[in-house]
Amino acid sequence: MAYATLLTEVEGAVALITLNRPEALNALNDQLMNELTEVLDSYEADPEIRCVILTGSTRAFAAGADIKAMRTQSYMDAYMGDFITRNWERAATFRKPIIAAVAGYALGGGCELAMMCDFIIAAENAQFGQPEITLGVMPGAGGTQRLTRFVGKSKAMEMCLTGRRIAAEEAERCGLVSRVVATDQLLTEAWEAARKVASMSLPITMMTKESVNAAYETSLSQGVMFERRLFHSMFATADQKEGMAAFVEKRPAAFRHE
Ligand code: CAA
């Protein structure tokens, strides 16, 4: 399937989605978000895909929501058209593992989109920020909520209130990204991480993701109980039997994803 604003590539059980509006530093417009929703729908339905990488260019992961498309929007356009909710949240609801590989600018909606993914691998040249305040608005795709959970109140407040960008090193220090890699190694590292994830049992990686995400939605005791119930249910899978048998027999596991 060809898209106007995305490039896609599948190798084995890993799919790479590259945001591709270079003329606008991958600014996120309706067409791009519709296409991203569509391609994620197709990867979720495809049993052969077990991990997805979302990336941009070396210059920009994404420089935010498309300001030129938004600037004349009225309140009624935004409210009745269900702006953002309509087509921005598919990465956050995607059930399989999805890794953001971020180089260059990840600003506004770009930072928010990266935060919807399961973890972020950042290139040394990555810059994260929520500059919406400088445009007379505030983050509208989860920035005030996800950023605060990831980096804490003080840094999230400073970033949202001043628009200050943080570089990759600071992003790693405050827990926004899982690690920083050389810019020219970003995709190599992302593919390697994705292949590793894809080599595991798909239902188990999906449940693991669900359980980690529950930590953001529930109390500790409820979260631990949710984890415990999922953990118990894993003993009903063929892959648990295979994974543990492989360990005892000193051989690699051959998961069947069931
Ligand atoms: N929307 C639309 N177009 C954008 C854009 C955006 N978010 N970001 C960059 N572009 C366009 C520029 O207008 C420019 O196009 P032209 O050549 O037609 O003028 C092109 O991309 C290249 O950008 P610059 O010339 O500005 O490149 P630069 O290297 O000088 O600066 C930048 C790079 C610092 C990222 C700068 O482009 C910038 O500040 N962009 C806007 C960042 C921003 O404010 N993002 C938040 C958007 S609001 C939002 O995301 C709301 C939400 O929460 C959902």
Short mmCIF file of C-alpha atoms and ligand atoms in Angstrom, two decimals:
data_model
loop_
_atom_site.label_atom_id
_atom_site.label_comp_id
_atom_site.label_asym_id
_atom_site.label_seq_id
_atom_site.Cartn_x
_atom_site.Cartn_y
_atom_site.Cartn_z
CA MET A 1 0.00 0.00 0.00
CA ALA A 2 1.46 3.39 -0.99
CA TYR A 3 0.89 6.48 1.14
CA ALA A 4 1.42 10.14 0.27
CA THR A 5 2.91 11.13 3.63
CA LEU A 6 4.45 7.91 4.90
CA LEU A 7 7.02 5.39 3.75
CA THR A 8 6.62 1.84 4.93
CA GLU A 9 8.90 -1.16 4.92
CA VAL A 10 8.41 -4.63 6.33
CA GLU A 11 11.28 -6.99 7.06
CA GLY A 12 10.39 -10.25 8.75
CA ALA A 13 8.08 -9.50 11.69
CA VAL A 14 9.08 -5.82 11.96
CA ALA A 15 7.45 -2.91 10.17
CA LEU A 16 9.08 0.50 9.80
CA ILE A 17 6.89 3.56 9.29
CA THR A 18 8.71 6.73 8.22
CA LEU A 19 6.88 10.05 8.47
CA ASN A 20 7.52 11.69 5.13
CA ARG A 21 6.54 15.33 4.68
CA PRO A 22 10.06 16.73 4.38
CA GLU A 23 8.86 20.08 3.04
CA ALA A 24 7.10 20.73 6.39
CA LEU A 25 9.53 18.92 8.74
CA ASN A 26 6.91 16.17 9.00
CA ALA A 27 4.28 18.52 10.43
CA LEU A 28 1.30 16.37 11.30
CA ASN A 29 -1.71 17.21 9.16
CA ASP A 30 -5.00 15.38 8.70
CA GLN A 31 -3.78 13.37 5.73
CA LEU A 32 -0.72 12.14 7.60
CA MET A 33 -2.68 11.23 10.72
CA ASN A 34 -5.33 9.45 8.63
CA GLU A 35 -2.63 7.48 6.83
CA LEU A 36 -0.87 6.65 10.09
CA THR A 37 -4.16 5.40 11.53
CA GLU A 38 -4.75 3.30 8.42
CA VAL A 39 -1.30 1.71 8.36
CA LEU A 40 -1.39 0.97 12.10
CA ASP A 41 -4.82 -0.64 11.66
CA SER A 42 -3.35 -2.86 8.96
CA TYR A 43 -0.29 -3.83 11.05
CA GLU A 44 -2.45 -4.60 14.06
CA ALA A 45 -4.58 -6.92 11.93
CA ASP A 46 -1.56 -8.61 10.33
CA PRO A 47 -0.51 -11.61 12.42
CA GLU A 48 2.94 -11.62 10.78
CA ILE A 49 3.84 -8.18 12.26
CA ARG A 50 5.08 -8.33 15.84
CA CYS A 51 6.76 -4.93 16.31
CA VAL A 52 6.57 -1.51 14.64
CA ILE A 53 9.14 1.29 14.47
CA LEU A 54 7.92 4.86 13.94
CA THR A 55 10.53 7.32 12.72
CA GLY A 56 10.99 10.56 10.79
CA SER A 57 13.99 12.07 9.05
CA THR A 58 17.40 12.92 10.47
CA ARG A 59 16.29 16.57 10.64
CA ALA A 60 12.85 16.06 12.15
CA PHE A 61 10.82 13.29 13.69
CA ALA A 62 7.93 15.74 13.48
CA ALA A 63 7.81 19.51 14.12
CA GLY A 64 4.29 19.32 15.57
CA ALA A 65 0.74 19.66 14.38
CA ASP A 66 0.53 21.47 11.06
CA ILE A 67 0.28 25.13 12.08
CA LYS A 68 -0.62 26.29 8.58
CA ALA A 69 -3.58 23.88 8.49
CA MET A 70 -4.69 24.79 12.03
CA ARG A 71 -4.35 28.55 12.09
CA THR A 72 -7.77 29.44 10.67
CA GLN A 73 -9.65 26.68 12.47
CA SER A 74 -12.60 27.89 14.57
CA TYR A 75 -13.69 26.55 17.93
CA MET A 76 -16.66 24.88 16.22
CA ASP A 77 -14.38 23.30 13.61
CA ALA A 78 -12.21 21.89 16.39
CA TYR A 79 -15.03 20.79 18.69
CA MET A 80 -17.50 19.43 16.15
CA GLY A 81 -14.71 17.95 14.02
CA ASP A 82 -13.26 16.25 17.12
CA PHE A 83 -9.79 17.62 16.31
CA ILE A 84 -6.98 15.35 17.57
CA THR A 85 -9.34 12.73 19.04
CA ARG A 86 -10.58 11.99 15.51
CA ASN A 87 -7.34 10.58 14.15
CA TRP A 88 -4.35 11.19 16.43
CA GLU A 89 -4.55 8.51 19.04
CA ARG A 90 -4.01 5.31 17.09
CA ALA A 91 -0.36 5.00 18.17
CA ALA A 92 -1.52 5.11 21.81
CA THR A 93 -4.17 2.43 21.29
CA PHE A 94 -1.99 0.18 19.12
CA ARG A 95 -1.87 -3.19 20.88
CA LYS A 96 1.46 -4.47 19.58
CA PRO A 97 4.83 -3.04 20.62
CA ILE A 98 5.69 0.24 18.86
CA ILE A 99 9.06 1.97 19.19
CA ALA A 100 9.68 5.64 18.36
CA ALA A 101 13.10 6.26 16.77
CA VAL A 102 13.55 10.01 17.08
CA ALA A 103 16.16 12.17 15.37
CA GLY A 104 16.01 15.95 15.06
CA TYR A 105 12.94 17.90 16.13
CA ALA A 106 10.18 16.21 18.10
CA LEU A 107 8.15 19.27 18.95
CA GLY A 108 4.54 19.79 20.01
CA GLY A 109 2.48 17.03 18.46
CA GLY A 110 5.74 15.38 17.35
CA CYS A 111 6.85 14.98 20.96
CA GLU A 112 3.32 13.87 21.87
CA LEU A 113 3.27 11.27 19.09
CA ALA A 114 6.65 9.90 20.21
CA MET A 115 5.30 9.68 23.78
CA MET A 116 2.32 7.62 22.57
CA CYS A 117 4.79 4.92 21.51
CA ASP A 118 6.03 2.30 23.99
CA PHE A 119 9.56 3.62 24.25
CA ILE A 120 11.70 6.20 22.56
CA ILE A 121 15.21 5.65 21.24
CA ALA A 122 16.73 9.08 20.61
CA ALA A 123 19.49 10.11 18.25
CA GLU A 124 22.16 12.41 19.68
CA ASN A 125 20.71 15.29 17.63
CA ALA A 126 17.13 14.83 18.92
CA GLN A 127 15.36 17.79 20.48
CA PHE A 128 12.12 17.46 22.39
CA GLY A 129 9.79 20.30 23.25
CA GLN A 130 6.23 21.51 23.74
CA PRO A 131 6.38 24.97 22.12
CA GLU A 132 2.60 25.36 21.78
CA ILE A 133 2.59 28.15 24.39
CA THR A 134 4.56 30.32 21.95
CA LEU A 135 1.69 29.92 19.46
CA GLY A 136 -0.95 31.01 21.96
CA VAL A 137 -2.20 27.50 22.74
CA MET A 138 -1.15 24.59 24.90
CA PRO A 139 -0.31 20.97 24.05
CA GLY A 140 -3.45 19.23 22.81
CA ALA A 141 -2.39 15.64 22.08
CA GLY A 142 -1.49 14.51 25.58
CA GLY A 143 1.60 16.67 26.19
CA THR A 144 0.55 18.10 29.55
CA GLN A 145 -0.39 14.61 30.74
CA ARG A 146 2.15 12.15 29.32
CA LEU A 147 5.14 14.48 29.64
CA THR A 148 4.27 15.14 33.30
CA ARG A 149 4.04 11.42 34.03
CA PHE A 150 7.37 10.75 32.28
CA VAL A 151 9.56 13.65 33.44
CA GLY A 152 7.77 14.94 36.55
CA LYS A 153 5.96 18.18 37.28
CA SER A 154 8.81 20.67 37.43
CA LYS A 155 10.38 19.88 34.06
CA ALA A 156 7.01 19.35 32.35
CA MET A 157 5.78 22.70 33.69
CA GLU A 158 8.93 24.46 32.55
CA MET A 159 8.76 22.89 29.08
CA CYS A 160 5.04 23.61 28.65
CA LEU A 161 5.14 27.12 30.13
CA THR A 162 8.30 28.36 28.43
CA GLY A 163 8.51 26.17 25.34
CA ARG A 164 12.12 25.30 26.22
CA ARG A 165 13.45 22.40 24.16
CA ILE A 166 15.53 19.69 25.72
CA ALA A 167 18.30 17.83 23.93
CA ALA A 168 18.65 14.05 23.81
CA GLU A 169 21.00 13.85 26.77
CA GLU A 170 18.62 15.77 29.05
CA ALA A 171 15.71 13.72 27.71
CA GLU A 172 17.49 10.53 28.74
CA ARG A 173 18.44 11.95 32.13
CA CYS A 174 14.82 12.76 32.94
CA GLY A 175 13.40 9.47 31.68
CA LEU A 176 11.68 10.66 28.52
CA VAL A 177 13.75 8.38 26.31
CA SER A 178 15.10 4.91 27.00
CA ARG A 179 18.54 5.66 25.52
CA VAL A 180 20.53 7.89 23.20
CA VAL A 181 22.48 6.55 20.24
CA ALA A 182 24.71 8.07 17.56
CA THR A 183 22.53 9.82 14.99
CA ASP A 184 23.79 7.70 12.09
CA GLN A 185 23.11 4.53 14.12
CA LEU A 186 19.51 5.38 15.08
CA LEU A 187 17.76 3.10 12.62
CA THR A 188 20.26 0.27 13.06
CA GLU A 189 19.67 0.38 16.82
CA ALA A 190 15.90 0.66 16.41
CA TRP A 191 15.78 -2.32 14.02
CA GLU A 192 17.88 -4.34 16.43
CA ALA A 193 15.59 -3.53 19.37
CA ALA A 194 12.49 -4.22 17.25
CA ARG A 195 13.84 -7.56 16.01
CA LYS A 196 14.53 -8.52 19.61
CA VAL A 197 10.96 -7.63 20.66
CA ALA A 198 9.57 -9.43 17.59
CA SER A 199 11.51 -12.57 18.50
CA MET A 200 9.44 -12.91 21.68
CA SER A 201 5.94 -14.36 21.92
CA LEU A 202 3.50 -11.83 20.47
CA PRO A 203 0.65 -12.42 22.96
CA ILE A 204 3.16 -12.12 25.79
CA THR A 205 4.68 -8.85 24.53
CA MET A 206 1.15 -7.50 24.06
CA MET A 207 0.15 -8.41 27.60
CA THR A 208 3.42 -7.03 28.99
CA LYS A 209 2.77 -3.72 27.24
CA GLU A 210 -0.79 -3.69 28.56
CA SER A 211 0.47 -4.29 32.08
CA VAL A 212 3.16 -1.56 31.98
CA ASN A 213 0.59 0.88 30.58
CA ALA A 214 -1.79 0.00 33.42
CA ALA A 215 0.76 1.59 35.77
CA TYR A 216 -0.32 4.97 34.40
CA GLU A 217 -4.01 4.35 34.93
CA THR A 218 -4.40 2.54 38.24
CA SER A 219 -3.34 2.48 41.89
CA LEU A 220 -0.30 0.34 42.78
CA SER A 221 -2.33 -2.44 44.39
CA GLN A 222 -4.80 -2.60 41.48
CA GLY A 223 -1.94 -2.48 39.00
CA VAL A 224 -0.10 -5.30 40.75
CA MET A 225 -3.33 -7.36 40.80
CA PHE A 226 -3.84 -6.70 37.08
CA GLU A 227 -0.26 -7.83 36.46
CA ARG A 228 -0.76 -10.93 38.62
CA ARG A 229 -3.90 -11.98 36.72
CA LEU A 230 -2.19 -11.52 33.35
CA PHE A 231 0.85 -13.41 34.66
CA HIS A 232 -1.39 -16.28 35.78
CA SER A 233 -3.09 -16.36 32.37
CA MET A 234 0.28 -16.81 30.64
CA PHE A 235 0.42 -20.37 31.96
CA ALA A 236 -2.39 -21.10 29.51
CA THR A 237 -0.18 -20.24 26.53
CA ALA A 238 1.84 -22.66 24.42
CA ASP A 239 4.66 -20.11 24.41
CA GLN A 240 5.10 -20.30 28.20
CA LYS A 241 5.54 -24.06 27.91
CA GLU A 242 7.95 -23.63 25.01
CA GLY A 243 9.96 -20.79 26.61
CA MET A 244 10.53 -22.67 29.84
CA ALA A 245 11.18 -26.01 28.10
CA ALA A 246 13.75 -24.30 25.88
CA PHE A 247 15.53 -22.91 28.94
CA VAL A 248 15.69 -26.32 30.61
CA GLU A 249 16.81 -28.01 27.39
CA LYS A 250 19.45 -25.31 26.80
CA ARG A 251 18.17 -24.33 23.34
CA PRO A 252 16.61 -21.18 21.84
CA ALA A 253 12.84 -20.93 22.23
CA ALA A 254 10.71 -21.33 19.10
CA PHE A 255 7.62 -19.31 19.97
CA ARG A 256 4.39 -20.02 18.08
CA HIS A 257 2.67 -16.83 19.24
CA GLU A 258 -0.13 -18.69 20.92
N1 CAA B 1 3.47 23.24 10.90
C1 CAA B 1 3.53 23.63 9.62
N2 CAA B 1 4.68 23.86 8.96
C2 CAA B 1 5.82 23.70 9.65
C3 CAA B 1 5.83 23.31 10.99
C4 CAA B 1 4.58 23.07 11.63
N3 CAA B 1 4.49 22.64 12.89
N4 CAA B 1 7.11 23.25 11.43
C5 CAA B 1 7.88 23.60 10.37
N5 CAA B 1 7.10 23.86 9.30
C6 CAA B 1 7.53 24.27 7.97
C7 CAA B 1 8.00 25.72 7.98
O1 CAA B 1 6.89 26.61 7.90
C8 CAA B 1 8.88 25.74 6.74
O2 CAA B 1 8.05 25.79 5.62
P1 CAA B 1 8.36 26.92 4.45
O3 CAA B 1 9.66 26.45 3.86
O4 CAA B 1 7.19 26.75 3.52
O5 CAA B 1 8.47 28.23 5.12
C9 CAA B 1 9.52 24.35 6.76
O6 CAA B 1 8.68 23.54 7.58
C10 CAA B 1 10.90 24.36 7.37
O7 CAA B 1 10.81 24.96 8.64
P2 CAA B 1 11.73 26.20 9.09
O8 CAA B 1 12.12 27.03 7.92
O9 CAA B 1 11.01 26.90 10.20
O10 CAA B 1 13.00 25.41 9.62
P3 CAA B 1 14.02 25.87 10.75
O11 CAA B 1 15.13 24.87 10.70
O12 CAA B 1 14.35 27.30 10.62
O13 CAA B 1 13.22 25.70 12.13
C11 CAA B 1 11.78 24.54 13.70
C12 CAA B 1 12.81 24.42 12.54
C13 CAA B 1 12.48 25.12 14.93
C14 CAA B 1 11.27 23.15 13.99
C15 CAA B 1 10.63 25.49 13.26
O14 CAA B 1 10.16 25.07 11.99
C16 CAA B 1 9.49 25.51 14.21
O15 CAA B 1 9.56 26.16 15.25
N6 CAA B 1 8.37 24.81 13.87
C17 CAA B 1 7.15 24.84 14.66
C18 CAA B 1 7.29 24.03 15.92
C19 CAA B 1 6.00 24.12 16.73
O16 CAA B 1 5.63 25.17 17.19
N7 CAA B 1 5.33 22.98 16.93
C20 CAA B 1 4.09 22.91 17.68
C21 CAA B 1 2.92 22.94 16.75
S1 CAA B 1 1.36 23.06 17.60
C22 CAA B 1 0.98 21.49 18.11
O17 CAA B 1 1.72 20.56 17.88
C23 CAA B 1 -0.34 21.35 18.82
C24 CAA B 1 -0.56 20.04 19.49
O18 CAA B 1 -0.18 19.86 20.63
C25 CAA B 1 -1.30 18.98 18.84
#
